[in-house]
Amino acid sequence: MKPYLLSYLALGGAILCEVAGSSFLQKSAQFTRPGPTAIMAVFYIASFYLLSVALRTLPLGIAYAVWGGLGTVLIALISVFVFRQTLDAMAILGIAMIVGGVVIMNAFSSVSH
């Protein structure tokens, strides 16, 4: 398999683990519930490990922008659909701007290739 494909797969795994970790952070009730706290820690460790694997090939700025941007979108969706929180128009606009920035960086930056 090509190194960039493996790096993006690792980055995708890192994003999913970070989102899961953040979801369990909510469930940990400020670290007062041991089960969700332990699960959160495992997901965060896995996320950083997979991010480090992705960084073998991908530039740090690109990888971190994708990791942070897609993680933000996914956790915002989870907060709405799982935790029944609301997003106002400015929150949605801000998230859209983050996504736009990540898309522009990946599509047009020579650093990402």
PDB file of C-alpha atoms in Angstrom:
ATOM      1  CA  MET A   1       0.000   0.000   0.000  1.00  0.00           C
ATOM      2  CA  LYS A   2       1.244   3.522  -0.753  1.00  0.00           C
ATOM      3  CA  PRO A   3       2.704   5.505   2.187  1.00  0.00           C
ATOM      4  CA  TYR A   4       0.295   8.424   1.725  1.00  0.00           C
ATOM      5  CA  LEU A   5      -2.716   6.105   1.723  1.00  0.00           C
ATOM      6  CA  LEU A   6      -1.503   4.418   4.912  1.00  0.00           C
ATOM      7  CA  SER A   7      -0.878   7.821   6.471  1.00  0.00           C
ATOM      8  CA  TYR A   8      -4.366   9.030   5.638  1.00  0.00           C
ATOM      9  CA  LEU A   9      -5.860   5.792   6.985  1.00  0.00           C
ATOM     10  CA  ALA A  10      -3.906   6.305  10.217  1.00  0.00           C
ATOM     11  CA  LEU A  11      -5.076   9.919  10.285  1.00  0.00           C
ATOM     12  CA  GLY A  12      -8.689   8.794   9.831  1.00  0.00           C
ATOM     13  CA  GLY A  13      -8.279   6.366  12.714  1.00  0.00           C
ATOM     14  CA  ALA A  14      -6.735   9.125  14.820  1.00  0.00           C
ATOM     15  CA  ILE A  15      -9.715  11.373  14.113  1.00  0.00           C
ATOM     16  CA  LEU A  16     -12.232   8.677  15.007  1.00  0.00           C
ATOM     17  CA  CYS A  17     -10.369   7.843  18.226  1.00  0.00           C
ATOM     18  CA  GLU A  18     -10.172  11.535  19.181  1.00  0.00           C
ATOM     19  CA  VAL A  19     -13.902  11.958  18.591  1.00  0.00           C
ATOM     20  CA  ALA A  20     -14.652   8.856  20.664  1.00  0.00           C
ATOM     21  CA  GLY A  21     -12.331  10.136  23.397  1.00  0.00           C
ATOM     22  CA  SER A  22     -14.066  13.501  23.422  1.00  0.00           C
ATOM     23  CA  SER A  23     -17.449  11.806  23.636  1.00  0.00           C
ATOM     24  CA  PHE A  24     -16.296   9.798  26.653  1.00  0.00           C
ATOM     25  CA  LEU A  25     -14.834  12.990  28.127  1.00  0.00           C
ATOM     26  CA  GLN A  26     -18.397  14.297  28.216  1.00  0.00           C
ATOM     27  CA  LYS A  27     -19.555  11.033  29.802  1.00  0.00           C
ATOM     28  CA  SER A  28     -16.734  11.094  32.399  1.00  0.00           C
ATOM     29  CA  ALA A  29     -18.475  13.926  34.303  1.00  0.00           C
ATOM     30  CA  GLN A  30     -15.221  15.819  34.923  1.00  0.00           C
ATOM     31  CA  PHE A  31     -13.301  12.572  35.661  1.00  0.00           C
ATOM     32  CA  THR A  32     -15.705  11.518  38.427  1.00  0.00           C
ATOM     33  CA  ARG A  33     -16.837   8.347  36.624  1.00  0.00           C
ATOM     34  CA  PRO A  34     -13.939   5.862  36.393  1.00  0.00           C
ATOM     35  CA  GLY A  35     -15.286   3.742  33.511  1.00  0.00           C
ATOM     36  CA  PRO A  36     -15.829   6.526  30.958  1.00  0.00           C
ATOM     37  CA  THR A  37     -12.633   8.240  32.153  1.00  0.00           C
ATOM     38  CA  ALA A  38     -10.549   5.114  31.469  1.00  0.00           C
ATOM     39  CA  ILE A  39     -12.168   4.593  28.062  1.00  0.00           C
ATOM     40  CA  MET A  40     -11.533   8.246  27.221  1.00  0.00           C
ATOM     41  CA  ALA A  41      -7.843   7.862  28.091  1.00  0.00           C
ATOM     42  CA  VAL A  42      -7.487   4.770  25.893  1.00  0.00           C
ATOM     43  CA  PHE A  43      -9.067   6.534  22.921  1.00  0.00           C
ATOM     44  CA  TYR A  44      -6.896   9.648  23.367  1.00  0.00           C
ATOM     45  CA  ILE A  45      -3.719   7.543  23.590  1.00  0.00           C
ATOM     46  CA  ALA A  46      -4.740   5.623  20.467  1.00  0.00           C
ATOM     47  CA  SER A  47      -5.523   8.892  18.704  1.00  0.00           C
ATOM     48  CA  PHE A  48      -2.108  10.379  19.391  1.00  0.00           C
ATOM     49  CA  TYR A  49      -0.371   7.142  18.440  1.00  0.00           C
ATOM     50  CA  LEU A  50      -2.225   7.007  15.102  1.00  0.00           C
ATOM     51  CA  LEU A  51      -1.523  10.701  14.532  1.00  0.00           C
ATOM     52  CA  SER A  52       2.187   9.996  15.058  1.00  0.00           C
ATOM     53  CA  VAL A  53       1.969   7.188  12.483  1.00  0.00           C
ATOM     54  CA  ALA A  54       0.373   9.597  10.003  1.00  0.00           C
ATOM     55  CA  LEU A  55       3.175  12.089  10.623  1.00  0.00           C
ATOM     56  CA  ARG A  56       5.720   9.647   9.189  1.00  0.00           C
ATOM     57  CA  THR A  57       4.605  10.848   5.762  1.00  0.00           C
ATOM     58  CA  LEU A  58       2.244  13.811   6.166  1.00  0.00           C
ATOM     59  CA  PRO A  59       3.423  17.303   7.110  1.00  0.00           C
ATOM     60  CA  LEU A  60       2.493  18.255  10.683  1.00  0.00           C
ATOM     61  CA  GLY A  61       0.492  21.352   9.707  1.00  0.00           C
ATOM     62  CA  ILE A  62      -1.616  19.484   7.178  1.00  0.00           C
ATOM     63  CA  ALA A  63      -2.202  16.456   9.380  1.00  0.00           C
ATOM     64  CA  TYR A  64      -3.105  18.548  12.403  1.00  0.00           C
ATOM     65  CA  ALA A  65      -5.449  20.773  10.388  1.00  0.00           C
ATOM     66  CA  VAL A  66      -7.314  17.750   9.038  1.00  0.00           C
ATOM     67  CA  TRP A  67      -7.308  16.048  12.464  1.00  0.00           C
ATOM     68  CA  GLY A  68      -8.612  19.149  14.228  1.00  0.00           C
ATOM     69  CA  GLY A  69     -11.036  20.238  11.514  1.00  0.00           C
ATOM     70  CA  LEU A  70     -12.744  16.927  10.904  1.00  0.00           C
ATOM     71  CA  GLY A  71     -12.688  16.159  14.612  1.00  0.00           C
ATOM     72  CA  THR A  72     -14.468  19.449  15.258  1.00  0.00           C
ATOM     73  CA  VAL A  73     -17.169  18.677  12.698  1.00  0.00           C
ATOM     74  CA  LEU A  74     -17.731  15.148  13.940  1.00  0.00           C
ATOM     75  CA  ILE A  75     -17.854  16.079  17.623  1.00  0.00           C
ATOM     76  CA  ALA A  76     -20.244  18.933  16.825  1.00  0.00           C
ATOM     77  CA  LEU A  77     -22.549  16.435  15.093  1.00  0.00           C
ATOM     78  CA  ILE A  78     -22.293  14.043  18.039  1.00  0.00           C
ATOM     79  CA  SER A  79     -23.038  16.868  20.454  1.00  0.00           C
ATOM     80  CA  VAL A  80     -26.232  17.634  18.527  1.00  0.00           C
ATOM     81  CA  PHE A  81     -27.474  14.101  17.859  1.00  0.00           C
ATOM     82  CA  VAL A  82     -26.211  12.200  20.912  1.00  0.00           C
ATOM     83  CA  PHE A  83     -25.995  14.813  23.665  1.00  0.00           C
ATOM     84  CA  ARG A  84     -28.961  16.890  22.374  1.00  0.00           C
ATOM     85  CA  GLN A  85     -26.994  20.139  22.422  1.00  0.00           C
ATOM     86  CA  THR A  86     -27.763  22.930  19.980  1.00  0.00           C
ATOM     87  CA  LEU A  87     -25.590  24.913  17.595  1.00  0.00           C
ATOM     88  CA  ASP A  88     -26.543  28.443  16.666  1.00  0.00           C
ATOM     89  CA  ALA A  89     -25.947  30.022  13.264  1.00  0.00           C
ATOM     90  CA  MET A  90     -22.557  31.458  14.246  1.00  0.00           C
ATOM     91  CA  ALA A  91     -21.345  28.062  15.482  1.00  0.00           C
ATOM     92  CA  ILE A  92     -22.396  26.464  12.209  1.00  0.00           C
ATOM     93  CA  LEU A  93     -20.725  29.251  10.220  1.00  0.00           C
ATOM     94  CA  GLY A  94     -17.520  28.838  12.205  1.00  0.00           C
ATOM     95  CA  ILE A  95     -17.483  25.092  11.641  1.00  0.00           C
ATOM     96  CA  ALA A  96     -18.117  25.631   7.922  1.00  0.00           C
ATOM     97  CA  MET A  97     -15.150  28.002   7.805  1.00  0.00           C
ATOM     98  CA  ILE A  98     -12.937  25.376   9.465  1.00  0.00           C
ATOM     99  CA  VAL A  99     -14.024  22.791   6.886  1.00  0.00           C
ATOM    100  CA  GLY A 100     -13.431  25.283   4.079  1.00  0.00           C
ATOM    101  CA  GLY A 101      -9.933  25.970   5.344  1.00  0.00           C
ATOM    102  CA  VAL A 102      -9.075  22.277   5.506  1.00  0.00           C
ATOM    103  CA  VAL A 103     -10.455  21.700   2.003  1.00  0.00           C
ATOM    104  CA  ILE A 104      -8.503  24.655   0.580  1.00  0.00           C
ATOM    105  CA  MET A 105      -5.312  23.536   2.290  1.00  0.00           C
ATOM    106  CA  ASN A 106      -5.602  19.985   0.970  1.00  0.00           C
ATOM    107  CA  ALA A 107      -6.781  20.911  -2.501  1.00  0.00           C
ATOM    108  CA  PHE A 108      -4.501  23.824  -3.297  1.00  0.00           C
ATOM    109  CA  SER A 109      -1.460  23.756  -1.033  1.00  0.00           C
ATOM    110  CA  SER A 110       1.702  22.252  -2.508  1.00  0.00           C
ATOM    111  CA  VAL A 111       2.744  21.396   1.065  1.00  0.00           C
ATOM    112  CA  SER A 112       0.097  18.666   1.330  1.00  0.00           C
ATOM    113  CA  HIS A 113       1.403  16.671  -1.680  1.00  0.00           C
TER     114      HIS A 113
END
